[in-house]
Coordinates of C-alpha atoms in Angstrom, one line a residue:
M1 CA 10.8 2.2 -14.0
T2 CA 11.5 -0.8 -11.7
L3 CA 9.0 -3.5 -10.8
L4 CA 7.9 -3.5 -7.2
A5 CA 8.8 -6.7 -5.3
L6 CA 5.9 -8.5 -3.7
E7 CA 6.8 -7.4 -0.2
E8 CA 7.1 -3.8 -1.4
S9 CA 3.7 -4.0 -3.0
R10 CA 2.2 -5.4 0.2
N11 CA 3.8 -2.5 2.2
L12 CA 2.5 0.1 -0.3
A13 CA -1.0 -1.4 -0.3
E14 CA -1.0 -1.3 3.6
W15 CA 0.1 2.3 3.5
L16 CA -2.5 3.2 1.0
R17 CA -5.2 1.4 3.0
L18 CA -4.2 3.7 5.9
L19 CA -4.9 6.7 3.8
A20 CA -8.0 5.3 2.1
Q21 CA -10.3 6.5 4.9
P22 CA -12.0 9.9 4.3
Q23 CA -11.8 11.0 7.9
R24 CA -8.1 10.3 8.1
L25 CA -7.5 12.3 4.9
T26 CA -9.6 15.2 6.4
I27 CA -7.4 15.2 9.5
L28 CA -4.2 15.1 7.5
S29 CA -5.4 17.9 5.3
A30 CA -6.2 20.0 8.4
L31 CA -2.6 19.5 9.6
L32 CA -1.0 20.5 6.3
D33 CA -0.9 24.2 7.4
G34 CA 0.7 23.5 10.8
P35 CA 0.0 22.1 14.3
H36 CA -3.5 22.2 15.8
A37 CA -4.9 21.3 19.2
V38 CA -7.4 18.4 19.2
S39 CA -10.3 20.8 19.9
E40 CA -9.3 22.8 16.8
I41 CA -9.1 19.7 14.6
E42 CA -12.5 18.7 15.9
S43 CA -14.1 22.0 15.0
M44 CA -12.2 22.2 11.6
T45 CA -13.2 18.7 10.5
G46 CA -16.5 18.1 12.2
I47 CA -15.4 14.7 13.4
G48 CA -16.6 13.8 16.8
Q49 CA -14.1 13.5 19.7
P50 CA -14.2 9.7 20.2
T51 CA -13.8 9.0 16.5
L52 CA -11.2 11.7 16.1
S53 CA -9.1 10.3 19.0
Q54 CA -9.2 6.8 17.3
H55 CA -8.0 8.2 14.0
L56 CA -5.4 10.4 15.6
G57 CA -4.0 7.4 17.4
T58 CA -3.9 5.4 14.2
L59 CA -2.1 8.2 12.3
R60 CA 0.3 8.7 15.2
R61 CA 1.2 5.0 15.5
S62 CA 1.8 4.9 11.7
G63 CA 4.3 7.8 12.0
L64 CA 2.3 10.2 9.8
I65 CA 1.6 12.7 12.6
E66 CA 3.2 13.6 15.9
S67 CA 1.7 14.8 19.2
Q68 CA 2.9 17.3 21.7
R69 CA 1.5 17.8 25.1
E70 CA 1.3 21.2 26.9
S71 CA -0.3 20.9 30.3
R72 CA -3.7 19.3 29.5
A73 CA -3.8 20.3 25.8
I74 CA -2.5 18.0 23.1
S75 CA -1.6 19.3 19.7
Y76 CA -0.8 17.4 16.5
C77 CA 1.3 18.1 13.5
M78 CA 2.6 16.3 10.4
A79 CA 5.6 14.2 11.3
D80 CA 9.0 14.7 9.7
T81 CA 9.2 11.3 8.2
P82 CA 9.4 10.1 4.6
D83 CA 5.9 8.5 4.8
A84 CA 4.5 11.8 6.1
A85 CA 6.2 13.7 3.3
R86 CA 4.7 11.3 0.8
A87 CA 1.2 11.7 2.3
R88 CA 1.7 15.5 2.2
M89 CA 2.7 15.4 -1.4
L90 CA -0.2 13.0 -2.3
L91 CA -2.8 15.3 -0.5
M92 CA -1.5 18.4 -2.1
T93 CA -1.2 16.9 -5.6
L94 CA -4.7 15.5 -5.5
R95 CA -6.6 18.4 -3.9
P96 CA -9.8 19.1 -5.9
D97 CA -9.1 22.8 -6.1
G98 CA -5.5 22.3 -7.2
Q99 CA -4.2 24.8 -4.7
A100 CA -1.3 24.3 -2.4
V101 CA -2.1 24.8 1.3
A102 CA 1.0 26.4 2.7
P103 CA 4.3 27.5 1.1
S104 CA 6.4 25.6 3.6
A105 CA 4.5 22.3 2.9
A106 CA 4.5 22.9 -0.9
A107 CA 8.2 23.6 -1.2
P108 CA 9.4 20.1 -2.2
L109 CA 6.5 19.7 -4.6
R110 CA 6.2 20.6 -8.3
K111 CA 3.1 22.4 -9.4
A112 CA 0.1 20.2 -10.1
S113 CA -2.8 20.9 -12.4
I114 CA -6.1 19.3 -11.7
Q115 CA -8.4 19.0 -14.6
A116 CA -12.0 17.8 -14.3
A117 CA -13.5 15.9 -17.3
S118 CA -16.9 17.0 -16.2
Q119 CA -18.7 18.1 -13.0
D120 CA -19.5 14.5 -12.1
G121 CA -16.6 12.9 -14.0
A122 CA -13.2 11.7 -13.0
R123 CA -10.4 14.1 -12.0
F124 CA -6.9 13.7 -13.3
A125 CA -3.7 15.2 -12.0
R126 CA -1.0 16.4 -14.4
I127 CA 2.4 17.1 -13.0
I128 CA 4.1 20.1 -14.6
R129 CA 7.8 19.8 -14.4
P130 CA 10.0 23.0 -14.5
L131 CA 11.9 23.6 -17.7
A132 CA 15.6 22.8 -17.7
R133 CA 17.6 25.9 -17.0
S134 CA 20.4 26.7 -19.4
V135 CA 23.6 27.9 -17.7

């Protein structure tokens, strides 16, 4: 494992700070199964429209999500960027129920097992790697 350079560490901390907001994580998790109109995201997440617009703008500027306008309706989806792929993997790996959301989004990921120490305790993720295939 290589040591992160100071600038890489700063960039990673900034990226994690972007994700370390519960409402943004909720929005991203709503978009894991595909694109949704703003009104759908609002009803799925329970986040009010002004706050939702603010967070959608932040996520769009960061390159994690993309918007598409059809007439007056705007829909959002996960972007096709390395950062969005990392965010998708992080969300799906750390889901409390341990379930993948959509097969298309789960394809590049290995299965993850979430084990809870207790009802109120910490949760740990264990990555299960596939066995090497003999040819």
